[in-house]
CSV table of C-alpha atoms and ligand atoms in Angstrom, one decimal:
chain,number,residue,atom,x,y,z
A,10,MET,CA,247.4,269.6,275.8
A,11,PHE,CA,250.4,271.6,276.7
A,12,LEU,CA,251.8,274.0,274.0
A,13,TRP,CA,254.7,273.8,272.7
A,14,GLY,CA,256.2,276.4,270.3
A,15,THR,CA,258.4,279.1,269.0
A,16,ALA,CA,258.2,282.9,268.7
A,17,THR,CA,258.3,285.5,266.7
A,18,ALA,CA,257.1,288.8,265.3
A,19,GLY,CA,256.2,290.7,262.0
A,20,TYR,CA,259.0,293.5,262.2
A,21,GLN,CA,262.1,290.6,263.0
A,22,ILE,CA,262.1,288.3,261.0
A,23,GLU,CA,259.6,289.3,258.1
A,24,GLY,CA,261.2,291.9,255.6
A,25,ALA,CA,259.7,292.8,252.3
A,26,VAL,CA,259.1,296.2,254.0
A,27,LYS,CA,257.2,297.2,250.6
A,28,ASP,CA,255.5,293.7,249.3
A,29,ASP,CA,252.3,294.3,248.4
A,30,GLY,CA,250.9,297.3,249.2
A,31,ARG,CA,252.4,297.8,253.2
A,32,GLY,CA,252.5,300.9,254.7
A,33,ALA,CA,255.1,302.2,256.8
A,34,SER,CA,255.5,301.2,260.8
A,35,VAL,CA,256.9,303.6,263.5
A,36,TRP,CA,260.0,301.1,262.9
A,37,ASP,CA,260.8,301.7,259.1
A,38,THR,CA,261.0,305.1,260.4
A,39,PHE,CA,262.5,304.7,263.9
A,40,ALA,CA,265.3,302.2,261.9
A,41,HIS,CA,266.0,304.3,259.2
A,42,GLU,CA,267.4,307.5,261.3
A,43,PRO,CA,270.5,307.9,262.0
A,44,GLY,CA,271.4,306.8,264.6
A,45,ARG,CA,269.1,304.5,266.6
A,46,ILE,CA,269.5,301.2,265.4
A,47,ARG,CA,273.6,299.8,266.2
A,48,ASP,CA,275.4,299.8,262.8
A,49,GLY,CA,272.2,301.2,260.9
A,50,HIS,CA,270.9,297.9,261.0
A,51,THR,CA,266.7,297.8,260.0
A,52,GLY,CA,264.6,295.3,259.4
A,53,ASP,CA,263.8,296.0,255.0
A,54,VAL,CA,265.0,292.7,255.5
A,55,ALA,CA,265.2,291.0,258.4
A,56,CYS,CA,264.2,286.4,257.4
A,57,ASP,CA,263.2,287.8,254.4
A,58,HIS,CA,259.8,284.9,255.8
A,59,TYR,CA,257.3,287.1,254.1
A,60,HIS,CA,258.8,285.1,251.2
A,61,ARG,CA,260.5,281.7,253.3
A,62,TRP,CA,257.7,281.0,255.3
A,63,PRO,CA,257.3,277.9,253.7
A,64,GLU,CA,260.7,277.0,254.6
A,65,ASP,CA,260.1,277.8,258.2
A,66,VAL,CA,257.0,276.5,258.9
A,67,ALA,CA,258.4,272.8,257.1
A,68,LEU,CA,261.8,274.1,259.8
A,69,MET,CA,258.9,274.1,263.3
A,70,ALA,CA,257.0,270.9,261.8
A,71,ASP,CA,260.6,269.1,262.2
A,72,LEU,CA,261.4,270.6,265.7
A,73,GLY,CA,258.8,268.6,266.5
A,74,VAL,CA,256.5,272.4,267.9
A,75,ASN,CA,252.8,272.1,268.7
A,76,ALA,CA,251.9,275.5,268.1
A,77,TYR,CA,253.1,278.8,266.5
A,78,ARG,CA,253.8,282.8,267.9
A,79,PHE,CA,254.2,285.0,265.3
A,80,SER,CA,252.8,288.5,265.4
A,81,ILE,CA,250.4,289.7,262.2
A,82,ALA,CA,251.9,293.2,261.2
A,83,TRP,CA,249.3,295.6,261.3
A,84,PRO,CA,250.0,298.1,258.5
A,85,ARG,CA,249.9,295.2,256.2
A,86,VAL,CA,246.5,295.2,256.8
A,87,LEU,CA,245.4,298.5,257.1
A,88,PRO,CA,248.7,300.2,256.0
A,89,GLN,CA,247.0,303.7,257.6
A,90,GLY,CA,246.2,301.7,261.0
A,91,THR,CA,242.6,302.7,260.2
A,92,GLY,CA,239.8,302.7,256.9
A,93,ARG,CA,241.8,300.8,253.4
A,94,VAL,CA,242.1,297.5,254.1
A,95,GLU,CA,244.9,295.6,252.2
A,96,PRO,CA,244.0,292.0,251.3
A,97,ARG,CA,246.6,291.4,250.0
A,98,GLY,CA,248.3,291.1,253.5
A,99,LEU,CA,244.8,289.5,254.9
A,100,ASP,CA,246.2,287.3,252.4
A,101,PHE,CA,250.0,286.5,253.5
A,102,TYR,CA,248.9,285.7,257.1
A,103,ASP,CA,245.8,283.5,255.5
A,104,ARG,CA,248.1,281.7,253.9
A,105,LEU,CA,251.0,280.7,256.8
A,106,VAL,CA,247.4,280.0,259.0
A,107,ASP,CA,246.3,277.4,256.7
A,108,GLY,CA,250.4,276.1,256.1
A,109,LEU,CA,250.8,275.8,259.8
A,110,LEU,CA,247.5,274.3,260.0
A,111,ALA,CA,248.6,271.6,257.6
A,112,ALA,CA,251.4,271.0,259.7
A,113,GLY,CA,249.4,270.3,262.8
A,114,VAL,CA,251.1,273.3,264.4
A,115,ALA,CA,248.4,275.6,265.6
A,116,PRO,CA,248.7,279.8,264.5
A,117,VAL,CA,249.0,281.8,267.8
A,118,PRO,CA,249.0,285.1,266.2
A,119,THR,CA,249.8,288.7,268.5
A,120,LEU,CA,247.8,291.9,266.8
A,121,PHE,CA,250.6,294.4,268.0
A,122,HIS,CA,254.5,293.9,268.5
A,123,TRP,CA,255.3,297.6,268.2
A,124,ASP,CA,255.0,298.5,264.5
A,125,LEU,CA,252.5,301.1,265.0
A,126,PRO,CA,251.0,302.1,261.5
A,127,GLN,CA,253.2,305.5,260.6
A,128,ALA,CA,250.0,307.2,260.2
A,129,LEU,CA,248.8,306.4,263.7
A,130,GLN,CA,251.4,307.6,265.3
A,131,ASP,CA,251.9,310.9,263.1
A,132,MET,CA,248.1,311.0,265.6
A,133,GLY,CA,250.4,310.8,268.6
A,134,GLY,CA,250.7,306.4,268.4
A,135,TRP,CA,249.3,305.5,271.8
A,136,MET,CA,249.5,308.9,273.7
A,137,ASN,CA,246.0,309.4,272.0
A,138,ARG,CA,242.9,307.2,273.2
A,139,ASP,CA,241.5,306.9,269.6
A,140,ILE,CA,244.7,304.5,268.8
A,141,SER,CA,242.2,302.1,271.0
A,142,TYR,CA,239.5,302.1,269.1
A,143,TYR,CA,241.4,301.3,266.0
A,144,PHE,CA,243.0,298.7,267.2
A,145,ALA,CA,239.6,297.4,268.0
A,146,ASP,CA,238.7,297.6,265.0
A,147,TYR,CA,242.4,296.0,262.8
A,148,ALA,CA,241.4,293.3,265.1
A,149,ALA,CA,237.4,292.9,264.5
A,150,ILE,CA,239.0,292.4,260.6
A,151,VAL,CA,242.2,289.9,261.4
A,152,ALA,CA,239.5,288.1,263.7
A,153,GLU,CA,236.5,287.9,260.9
A,154,ARG,CA,239.2,286.6,258.2
A,155,LEU,CA,241.6,283.9,260.6
A,156,ALA,CA,239.1,283.3,264.1
A,157,ASP,CA,237.7,280.1,261.3
A,158,ARG,CA,241.3,278.4,262.0
A,159,VAL,CA,242.8,280.6,264.7
A,160,PRO,CA,242.5,278.8,268.7
A,161,MET,CA,244.3,280.9,270.3
A,162,TRP,CA,245.0,284.9,270.0
A,163,ILE,CA,247.4,288.0,271.9
A,164,THR,CA,246.4,291.0,272.0
A,165,LEU,CA,248.7,293.1,272.3
A,166,ASN,CA,253.1,291.6,273.4
A,167,GLU,CA,254.4,293.4,276.1
A,168,PRO,CA,253.0,297.0,276.5
A,169,PHE,CA,255.6,297.8,279.1
A,170,VAL,CA,258.4,297.2,277.0
A,171,HIS,CA,256.2,298.9,274.5
A,172,MET,CA,255.5,302.0,277.0
A,173,ALA,CA,259.1,302.3,278.2
A,174,PHE,CA,261.3,302.1,275.4
A,175,GLY,CA,259.2,302.8,273.3
A,176,TYR,CA,257.5,306.2,274.9
A,177,GLY,CA,259.6,306.4,278.2
A,178,MET,CA,263.0,306.1,277.1
A,179,GLY,CA,263.6,307.0,273.6
A,180,ILE,CA,265.8,303.7,273.3
A,181,HIS,CA,262.7,301.6,270.9
A,182,ALA,CA,260.4,302.8,268.2
A,183,PRO,CA,258.2,305.3,268.1
A,184,GLY,CA,261.9,307.5,270.0
A,185,GLN,CA,260.5,309.3,272.4
A,186,THR,CA,261.9,310.5,275.4
A,187,LEU,CA,258.7,311.2,277.9
A,188,LEU,CA,259.9,309.5,281.3
A,189,PHE,CA,256.7,309.5,283.0
A,190,ASP,CA,254.7,311.4,281.4
A,191,ALA,CA,254.5,308.0,278.7
A,192,LEU,CA,251.7,306.9,281.1
A,193,PRO,CA,248.8,307.3,279.4
A,194,VAL,CA,251.1,305.0,276.8
A,195,ALA,CA,250.2,302.1,279.7
A,196,HIS,CA,246.8,302.7,279.2
A,197,HIS,CA,245.6,303.7,276.5
A,198,GLN,CA,247.1,300.0,275.0
A,199,LEU,CA,245.6,298.1,278.3
A,200,LEU,CA,242.3,299.9,276.8
A,201,GLY,CA,243.5,298.8,272.8
A,202,HIS,CA,243.8,295.6,274.8
A,203,GLY,CA,240.1,295.3,276.9
A,204,LEU,CA,237.8,296.5,273.4
A,205,ALA,CA,240.3,294.5,271.2
A,206,VAL,CA,238.8,291.3,273.2
A,207,GLN,CA,235.5,292.0,272.6
A,208,ALA,CA,236.2,292.4,268.7
A,209,LEU,CA,237.5,289.2,269.3
A,210,ARG,CA,235.1,287.1,270.3
A,211,ALA,CA,232.3,289.2,268.4
A,212,ALA,CA,233.7,287.8,265.4
A,213,GLY,CA,234.1,284.2,267.2
A,214,ALA,CA,237.7,283.4,268.7
A,215,ARG,CA,237.9,280.7,270.6
A,216,GLN,CA,240.2,282.0,272.6
A,217,VAL,CA,242.3,284.8,274.3
A,218,LEU,CA,245.0,286.1,276.0
A,219,ILE,CA,247.5,289.2,276.3
A,220,THR,CA,251.5,288.5,277.0
A,221,ASN,CA,252.7,290.4,279.6
A,222,ASN,CA,256.8,290.7,279.9
A,223,CYS,CA,257.1,290.1,283.6
A,224,THR,CA,260.2,290.2,286.5
A,225,PRO,CA,260.7,289.1,289.7
A,226,VAL,CA,262.3,292.5,291.8
A,227,TRP,CA,265.0,291.9,293.9
A,228,PRO,CA,264.7,294.3,296.5
A,229,ALA,CA,268.8,295.3,297.0
A,230,SER,CA,268.6,294.8,300.5
A,231,GLU,CA,266.4,294.7,303.5
A,232,GLU,CA,267.0,298.5,304.1
A,233,ALA,CA,263.3,300.6,304.3
A,234,ALA,CA,264.5,302.5,300.8
A,235,ASP,CA,265.4,299.8,298.5
A,236,LEU,CA,262.2,298.2,299.6
A,237,ALA,CA,260.3,301.1,298.4
A,238,ALA,CA,262.1,301.6,295.2
A,239,ALA,CA,261.9,297.4,294.7
A,240,ASP,CA,258.2,298.0,295.1
A,241,ALA,CA,257.7,301.7,293.1
A,242,TYR,CA,259.9,299.7,290.0
A,243,ASP,CA,257.6,296.7,291.1
A,244,THR,CA,254.7,298.7,290.8
A,245,LEU,CA,255.9,300.5,287.3
A,246,HIS,CA,256.9,297.2,285.6
A,247,ASN,CA,254.6,293.9,287.2
A,248,ARG,CA,251.2,295.6,288.3
A,249,LEU,CA,250.9,298.2,286.3
A,250,PHE,CA,249.8,296.1,283.3
A,251,ASN,CA,249.0,292.8,285.5
A,252,ASP,CA,246.8,294.2,287.9
A,253,PRO,CA,243.8,296.2,286.0
A,254,ILE,CA,243.3,292.9,283.7
A,255,LEU,CA,242.7,290.9,287.2
A,256,LEU,CA,241.6,292.8,289.4
A,257,GLY,CA,240.0,295.1,287.6
A,258,GLU,CA,242.3,298.7,289.3
A,259,TYR,CA,245.3,300.4,288.4
A,260,PRO,CA,247.8,299.9,291.3
A,261,ASP,CA,248.6,302.5,294.0
A,262,LEU,CA,250.7,304.0,291.5
A,263,LYS,CA,251.6,307.4,293.3
A,264,ALA,CA,255.3,306.2,293.5
A,265,ILE,CA,255.8,306.6,289.8
A,266,GLY,CA,253.5,309.3,288.5
A,267,ALA,CA,249.2,309.4,287.7
A,268,MET,CA,247.0,308.1,285.8
A,269,ASP,CA,244.5,310.8,284.4
A,270,VAL,CA,243.7,309.8,281.4
A,271,VAL,CA,241.1,306.6,283.2
A,272,ARG,CA,237.5,307.1,282.3
A,273,ASP,CA,234.2,305.2,284.1
A,274,GLY,CA,234.1,302.1,282.5
A,275,ASP,CA,237.0,301.9,281.0
A,276,LEU,CA,238.5,298.9,283.8
A,277,ALA,CA,235.6,297.0,283.2
A,278,VAL,CA,236.2,297.2,279.5
A,279,ILE,CA,240.3,296.3,280.3
A,280,SER,CA,239.1,293.8,282.9
A,281,ALA,CA,237.1,291.4,280.9
A,282,PRO,CA,237.7,287.7,281.6
A,283,LEU,CA,241.1,286.2,279.8
A,284,ASP,CA,241.1,281.9,278.5
A,285,GLY,CA,245.2,283.1,279.8
A,286,LEU,CA,248.0,285.6,280.9
A,287,GLY,CA,251.1,285.2,278.5
A,288,ILE,CA,254.0,285.9,280.5
A,289,ASN,CA,257.9,286.8,279.0
A,290,TYR,CA,260.6,286.1,281.0
A,291,TYR,CA,264.5,286.8,281.0
A,292,ASN,CA,265.4,288.1,284.3
A,293,PRO,CA,265.2,288.9,287.2
A,294,THR,CA,265.7,292.4,287.8
A,295,ARG,CA,267.3,294.0,291.7
A,296,ILE,CA,266.4,297.8,292.6
A,297,GLY,CA,267.9,299.8,295.3
A,298,ALA,CA,266.8,303.4,296.6
A,299,PRO,CA,266.8,306.5,294.3
A,300,THR,CA,269.6,308.1,293.1
A,301,ASP,CA,269.5,311.9,291.6
A,302,ASP,CA,268.3,310.7,288.2
A,303,GLY,CA,264.9,311.9,288.7
A,304,LEU,CA,263.7,308.2,289.0
A,305,PRO,CA,262.4,306.8,292.0
A,306,PHE,CA,264.8,303.3,292.2
A,307,THR,CA,267.8,302.1,290.9
A,308,ASP,CA,268.6,298.9,288.4
A,309,HIS,CA,271.5,297.5,290.7
A,310,GLY,CA,272.2,294.8,288.3
A,311,ILE,CA,272.6,290.9,289.1
A,312,THR,CA,275.8,289.2,289.8
A,313,GLY,CA,277.6,286.1,290.9
A,314,TYR,CA,275.0,284.8,288.1
A,315,PRO,CA,276.5,283.4,283.9
A,316,THR,CA,275.3,285.7,281.5
A,317,THR,CA,274.0,286.0,278.1
A,318,ALA,CA,275.7,288.1,274.6
A,319,PHE,CA,273.4,291.0,275.9
A,320,GLY,CA,274.8,290.5,280.0
A,321,TRP,CA,270.9,289.4,281.6
A,322,PRO,CA,271.9,287.5,284.1
A,323,VAL,CA,271.0,283.6,283.5
A,324,VAL,CA,268.1,283.3,286.2
A,325,PRO,CA,266.5,279.7,285.7
A,326,ASP,CA,264.7,280.1,288.9
A,327,GLY,CA,263.1,283.1,288.3
A,328,LEU,CA,260.7,281.7,286.4
A,329,ARG,CA,259.5,279.5,289.2
A,330,GLU,CA,259.0,283.2,291.3
A,331,LEU,CA,258.2,285.1,288.6
A,332,LEU,CA,254.9,281.9,288.1
A,333,THR,CA,254.1,280.9,291.5
A,334,GLY,CA,254.4,285.2,292.4
A,335,LEU,CA,251.8,285.6,290.2
A,336,ARG,CA,249.5,283.0,291.2
A,337,ALA,CA,250.1,284.3,295.4
A,338,ARG,CA,249.2,287.8,294.4
A,339,TYR,CA,246.0,287.1,292.3
A,340,GLY,CA,245.0,283.8,293.2
A,341,THR,CA,242.1,282.4,291.5
A,342,ALA,CA,242.2,285.7,289.0
A,343,LEU,CA,244.5,284.3,287.4
A,344,PRO,CA,243.7,282.5,284.5
A,345,PRO,CA,245.8,279.6,283.0
A,346,VAL,CA,249.2,280.7,282.1
A,347,TYR,CA,251.1,280.3,279.2
A,348,VAL,CA,254.9,281.6,278.8
A,349,THR,CA,254.6,283.3,275.7
A,350,GLU,CA,258.8,284.1,275.1
A,351,ASN,CA,261.9,282.8,277.2
A,352,GLY,CA,265.4,282.1,275.6
A,353,CYS,CA,268.6,283.9,275.3
A,354,SER,CA,271.0,284.9,273.2
A,355,GLN,CA,274.6,284.0,271.9
A,356,ASP,CA,277.4,285.6,270.2
A,357,ASP,CA,276.5,281.8,268.2
A,358,VAL,CA,279.4,281.2,265.5
A,359,PRO,CA,279.5,278.3,262.9
A,360,GLY,CA,282.4,275.6,263.5
A,361,PRO,CA,284.4,274.6,260.7
A,362,ASP,CA,282.0,272.2,259.8
A,363,GLY,CA,278.7,274.6,259.9
A,364,THR,CA,277.4,273.4,263.2
A,365,ILE,CA,276.1,276.2,266.1
A,366,ASP,CA,277.0,274.5,268.8
A,367,ASP,CA,275.1,276.5,271.7
A,368,GLN,CA,275.5,274.8,274.3
A,369,GLY,CA,274.6,277.6,276.5
A,370,ARG,CA,271.6,277.6,274.8
A,371,ILE,CA,270.9,274.4,275.9
A,372,ALA,CA,271.4,275.1,279.8
A,373,PHE,CA,269.1,277.7,279.1
A,374,LEU,CA,266.5,275.9,278.1
A,375,ASP,CA,266.6,273.0,280.1
A,376,GLY,CA,267.0,275.3,283.3
A,377,HIS,CA,264.4,277.2,282.0
A,378,ILE,CA,261.4,274.4,281.3
A,379,ARG,CA,262.5,272.7,285.2
A,380,ALA,CA,261.5,275.8,286.1
A,381,VAL,CA,257.9,276.0,284.6
A,382,GLU,CA,257.4,272.7,285.9
A,383,GLN,CA,259.0,273.2,288.5
A,384,ALA,CA,255.9,276.3,289.1
A,385,ALA,CA,253.7,273.0,287.9
A,386,ALA,CA,254.0,270.7,290.8
A,387,GLU,CA,254.2,274.1,293.9
A,388,GLY,CA,250.5,274.6,292.2
A,389,VAL,CA,250.2,277.1,289.2
A,390,ASP,CA,248.2,276.3,286.3
A,391,VAL,CA,250.8,276.6,283.1
A,392,ARG,CA,249.9,275.8,280.3
A,393,GLY,CA,252.0,276.5,277.1
A,394,TYR,CA,256.0,277.3,276.9
A,395,PHE,CA,257.4,279.2,273.4
A,396,VAL,CA,261.2,279.5,273.2
A,397,TRP,CA,262.0,282.2,271.3
A,398,SER,CA,262.8,282.7,269.0
A,399,LEU,CA,262.9,280.0,265.5
A,400,LEU,CA,265.0,281.7,264.4
A,401,ASP,CA,267.7,284.8,264.9
A,402,ASN,CA,266.3,287.8,263.9
A,403,PHE,CA,266.2,291.8,264.2
A,404,GLU,CA,266.8,291.8,268.0
A,405,TRP,CA,265.3,296.1,267.4
A,406,ALA,CA,267.9,298.2,268.4
A,407,GLU,CA,270.3,296.2,269.0
A,408,GLY,CA,269.9,295.2,265.4
A,409,TYR,CA,271.1,291.5,264.1
A,410,HIS,CA,274.0,291.3,266.8
A,411,GLN,CA,272.2,289.4,269.3
A,412,ARG,CA,271.2,285.7,268.0
A,413,PHE,CA,268.2,284.3,269.9
A,414,GLY,CA,267.5,281.7,267.4
A,415,LEU,CA,267.9,277.8,267.3
A,416,VAL,CA,268.3,278.1,263.5
A,417,HIS,CA,271.4,280.9,263.2
A,418,VAL,CA,270.6,282.7,259.9
A,419,ASP,CA,273.5,283.9,258.1
A,420,PHE,CA,271.4,287.0,256.7
A,421,ALA,CA,273.9,287.7,253.7
A,422,THR,CA,273.0,284.8,251.9
A,423,GLN,CA,269.6,283.5,253.9
A,424,ARG,CA,270.5,280.4,254.6
A,425,ARG,CA,269.0,278.1,257.9
A,426,THR,CA,271.0,276.1,259.9
A,427,PRO,CA,269.7,274.6,262.5
A,428,LYS,CA,271.2,274.9,265.9
A,429,ALA,CA,272.1,272.0,268.1
A,430,SER,CA,269.9,273.3,270.6
A,431,TYR,CA,267.4,272.9,267.5
A,432,THR,CA,268.6,269.3,267.9
A,433,TRP,CA,268.1,268.9,271.3
A,434,LEU,CA,264.4,270.5,271.6
A,435,ARG,CA,263.3,268.5,269.3
A,436,ASP,CA,264.5,265.7,271.2
A,437,LEU,CA,263.5,266.8,274.2
A,438,LEU,CA,259.5,267.1,272.9
A,439,ALA,CA,260.0,263.7,271.3
A,440,THR,CA,259.9,262.4,274.6
A,441,LYS,CA,257.0,264.9,275.6
A,442,ARG,CA,255.0,263.0,273.4
B,522,LIG,O1,263.0,290.3,271.2
B,522,LIG,C1,262.5,290.3,271.6
B,522,LIG,C2,261.1,290.4,271.2
B,522,LIG,O2,260.3,291.3,270.7
B,522,LIG,C3,260.3,290.7,272.7
B,522,LIG,N1,260.6,290.0,274.4
B,522,LIG,C4,262.2,289.9,273.7
B,522,LIG,C5,262.4,290.4,273.3
B,522,LIG,C6,264.0,289.8,273.5
B,522,LIG,O3,264.9,291.2,273.9
C-alpha cells in the first residue's frame, strides 16, 4: 500500500516543554538565547499539539491520509538523555499511537529530529561517540513500548542538516561553528543510526528507515573548477550520508576534510540492511568554484523558477531527478524509497471570510506528486509521500514566520483552519483510493 501522509516534528509542534517531567533539549536552550531565533520565538507553546493531539489526529483522518510521520522527543522519554525513564513521556506517545491507529492512520515515528537532551549536549553532543550508544538505548526503550503497534520506524531526521546547521554553521541548536571540524557529528549520528537499527529489530520493530535530506547538485557551469566544487558539495550533502548506509563505505572526502573517528566495525553496523530510505526534498542546489571564504564551493543560487516564502526555488522535476539519480547511483543497493518530507512555505493570511486560498502550495504539491509518479514510471520503487507539514509550526531559526502547513494555525488562539491545499489534497486522496 502506498503511504500518503503528513509529517511533523516534536519541538516544532508539541509545546508543553515543561509538562510531565520532560527534560530540556538543545532547542530549549538555543531558542532562549537572545538573537538566535527570528523575533525571539521559541517552541515553548508551538501548536500545543501535546494537549490538542486528538484534534490534529481528527484533521488527518478527515484529510484521508493513511500515515503520519511525527517525532518522539528524546527528553520526554529520558529527561537526562540516559538513565531514568519518564513514564509520562512514553504514555503520551502511547496514546498518540493508539489514537492514530483508531483513526486508520499508520504511525511512523522518527526517533531523533534534532532535540537532543541538553544533558547529553553538556557531554559534547554528537561530537562525543558515547551519544551513539545512548541513542540506541533510547531507541530500545521506545520500541519495547510501541513496536507491537508501530509498523515503520525512522531513526534520524536529516543528519546532514543537523551537522551542518547545528554544529558547522551555528544556525541551529546547539549553535556551534566548527565548519568542517563538525564531520564527527556525521559519523556519530550514522553510528547511532546503525546501533538503533539493531536495538529496534531486537525489540520487534517491523520496518526501519533513516531519513536523509537530499538535493540534486547542479554545477554552475561545465568548467572544471565548477564541476569539482559541485562534486565536493554532492559528497558533503548527499553521499556522506547515503554511501555508508547503502554501500558500507564513506565517499572520498578529501575535498572536504577527514573522517578520522571511524573505528573498525563501524561501517558494518551503519550499513545494516534497511526496509526503506526516507528522502526529504525541497529544492536543487547550484554550486560553483570556491571564492575566498575558505569553503571548497560557493552556492550560486537558482534563478528562473518561482520561489517559496523562504526564497527556495520551486523545481518539481528536481524530485524526479533526485529519485532517478539515487536509483542510478545505488542500483539494487537502494531499498524502497519514501519521500518523507516535501512542501513549501507561503505567507498564508486568512481572507476576509477566514479561508486561506494557498494556490501556490496546491501547484507545488501537484507538481511534486507528479514528479514522484514520473520517477516511479522510470523504475524507482517509491512507496510513500509525506507532505511537510500538517500544521503551520515552529520553523527553527525562522520561528513562526515560515508557514508550511496544510492547516493554518493562529498562534494566538491555537485555532486550526484547513487551507485550500488541505481540501485539494483530500480530494486527490479520495480519487487515489
Ligand atoms: O521544518 C523542517 C523540518 O524540520 C526538516 N526538514 C525541512 C523542514 C522545512 O525547513
